């Protein structure tokens, strides 16, 4: 959900309520993490852990000119209540020592009210709101603890965010069903005046014996150098369908909405292609600087790797920078690049993909090499489709021209004057 995820030297996302949530979304990968904690766990971050987190995180980023980005996620972080976040903001001011501090909050939106939104606006929180599209699609999987639909409550939260002028974006999960309705999802979000959208593909595998033995219902992350079980859950998006979903939305966006609607998946791919590395973790060459801190202070390698073997330490006893910079964490992060299959590195759209998230790199039925991304077929189809547009974006940026001009160049041959050289350029995307 964050539009500047790599702005911090170290990004340590907080889960103040751990895996606790007031919803029971069918496809959620984090609710089951309750099984990894002692029975009767309260799942609430204490004041001592909160202060250690903020103090240590600010210290870890004290030499970073971009400052420190605090990202609050879950589970559902609003379960902590407003007083908790008032304490957090006060502690940020105490320990910032002159550096810039920003906050983002990822929420399902169902608990938002006027008091919450007034606080978020006053303290300039960027809010990521989980909304999968119109009610019929959203409510298929995003249900509450009694199995009831939640769309109406999320839309109420969205209206309140707008009412108070809170900066927000939408995180829309793409599961097997929503992938069949790309324009219905996109039009719904546009009709609700959403400017920033991130699409998140849902990919989960059925549990193996090792997962079941510790009470989990989903498979653990794959070993990138070995072939893995690729039986996916019924709600997992199919690779080809994901590619078609992105293509359908991109084709409308690039003709009508550039500069007005910002689909972050598209913008990140363009950035990755021209900058040699991605602006977000799944498009980066390596992993390792985006860790998470649990409600009890435990620090893990990644949001998707909260398992005992990926625990780096605890902020009550260990230095944050030392944990993230440890040889163990660096070696783990390097595996993303070092274990890429040869065919992946030679792919002509690799510059936009970088192999994808390691969680998704298990050999599917169509791919024979260990380390292949389950979504490879969909990604490759999408990235091949947009290459000619990406190159045109590159020309516009090179000549300091607005990216919106691409919409004219699709319709007809268009002459532009370079703001760099003063020369006239003819662009036409056929």
mmCIF file of C-alpha atoms in Angstrom, residues 27 29 174 198-205 219-224 226 228-230 232-233 235-237 239 242 246 265 281-283 287 302 304-305 332 336 340-341 344 353-365 367 369-377 379:
data_model
loop_
_atom_site.group_PDB
_atom_site.id
_atom_site.type_symbol
_atom_site.label_atom_id
_atom_site.label_comp_id
_atom_site.label_asym_id
_atom_site.label_seq_id
_atom_site.Cartn_x
_atom_site.Cartn_y
_atom_site.Cartn_z
ATOM 1 C CA UNK A 27 -7.602 -15.706 1.606
ATOM 2 C CA UNK A 29 -2.275 -15.562 5.036
ATOM 3 C CA UNK A 174 -6.703 -10.083 -7.059
ATOM 4 C CA UNK A 198 -2.348 -1.137 -5.914
ATOM 5 C CA UNK A 199 -3.337 -4.619 -7.052
ATOM 6 C CA UNK A 200 -2.068 -7.506 -4.946
ATOM 7 C CA UNK A 201 -2.214 -11.027 -6.456
ATOM 8 C CA UNK A 202 -3.321 -13.698 -4.011
ATOM 9 C CA UNK A 203 -1.116 -16.792 -4.147
ATOM 10 C CA UNK A 204 -1.194 -19.441 -1.435
ATOM 11 C CA UNK A 205 -0.331 -23.135 -1.444
ATOM 12 C CA UNK A 219 2.309 -23.966 3.055
ATOM 13 C CA UNK A 220 5.457 -22.286 4.291
ATOM 14 C CA UNK A 221 7.601 -20.203 1.888
ATOM 15 C CA UNK A 222 9.448 -22.302 -0.691
ATOM 16 C CA UNK A 223 13.131 -23.161 -0.675
ATOM 17 C CA UNK A 224 14.234 -21.325 -3.817
ATOM 18 C CA UNK A 226 14.399 -26.868 -4.683
ATOM 19 C CA UNK A 228 8.188 -27.408 -4.255
ATOM 20 C CA UNK A 229 4.620 -28.558 -3.917
ATOM 21 C CA UNK A 230 2.608 -26.319 -6.236
ATOM 22 C CA UNK A 232 -2.525 -23.916 -4.713
ATOM 23 C CA UNK A 233 -5.618 -22.928 -2.765
ATOM 24 C CA UNK A 235 -8.849 -18.766 -4.203
ATOM 25 C CA UNK A 236 -5.349 -18.378 -5.665
ATOM 26 C CA UNK A 237 -5.300 -16.342 -8.867
ATOM 27 C CA UNK A 239 -1.224 -16.898 -13.773
ATOM 28 C CA UNK A 242 -3.641 -12.330 -13.733
ATOM 29 C CA UNK A 246 -3.495 -6.398 -15.790
ATOM 30 C CA UNK A 265 1.823 -1.876 -10.382
ATOM 31 C CA UNK A 281 10.492 -5.274 -2.612
ATOM 32 C CA UNK A 282 8.968 -7.745 -5.073
ATOM 33 C CA UNK A 283 10.542 -5.869 -7.999
ATOM 34 C CA UNK A 287 15.276 -8.765 -0.416
ATOM 35 C CA UNK A 302 9.751 -10.365 5.958
ATOM 36 C CA UNK A 304 5.681 -13.379 4.362
ATOM 37 C CA UNK A 305 8.378 -15.166 6.366
ATOM 38 C CA UNK A 332 18.707 -14.588 2.990
ATOM 39 C CA UNK A 336 16.341 -13.876 -4.420
ATOM 40 C CA UNK A 340 17.127 -17.191 -10.179
ATOM 41 C CA UNK A 341 16.842 -19.832 -12.916
ATOM 42 C CA UNK A 344 14.609 -16.081 -15.877
ATOM 43 C CA UNK A 353 9.951 -8.379 -13.180
ATOM 44 C CA UNK A 354 13.176 -9.293 -11.292
ATOM 45 C CA UNK A 355 11.794 -12.746 -10.598
ATOM 46 C CA UNK A 356 8.926 -11.558 -8.434
ATOM 47 C CA UNK A 357 8.319 -12.258 -4.761
ATOM 48 C CA UNK A 358 10.290 -15.238 -3.368
ATOM 49 C CA UNK A 359 7.104 -16.465 -1.718
ATOM 50 C CA UNK A 360 5.697 -17.155 -5.187
ATOM 51 C CA UNK A 361 8.796 -18.802 -6.607
ATOM 52 C CA UNK A 362 7.834 -22.443 -6.544
ATOM 53 C CA UNK A 363 7.884 -24.572 -9.676
ATOM 54 C CA UNK A 364 4.393 -24.730 -11.180
ATOM 55 C CA UNK A 365 3.059 -27.451 -13.430
ATOM 56 C CA UNK A 367 7.761 -24.815 -15.262
ATOM 57 C CA UNK A 369 13.185 -25.342 -12.950
ATOM 58 C CA UNK A 370 13.414 -24.754 -9.234
ATOM 59 C CA UNK A 371 12.939 -21.081 -8.434
ATOM 60 C CA UNK A 372 10.430 -20.337 -11.175
ATOM 61 C CA UNK A 373 7.688 -17.937 -10.165
ATOM 62 C CA UNK A 374 4.203 -19.426 -10.119
ATOM 63 C CA UNK A 375 2.926 -16.227 -11.744
ATOM 64 C CA UNK A 376 5.605 -16.161 -14.437
ATOM 65 C CA UNK A 377 3.263 -16.899 -17.333
ATOM 66 C CA UNK A 379 3.733 -11.587 -15.679
#
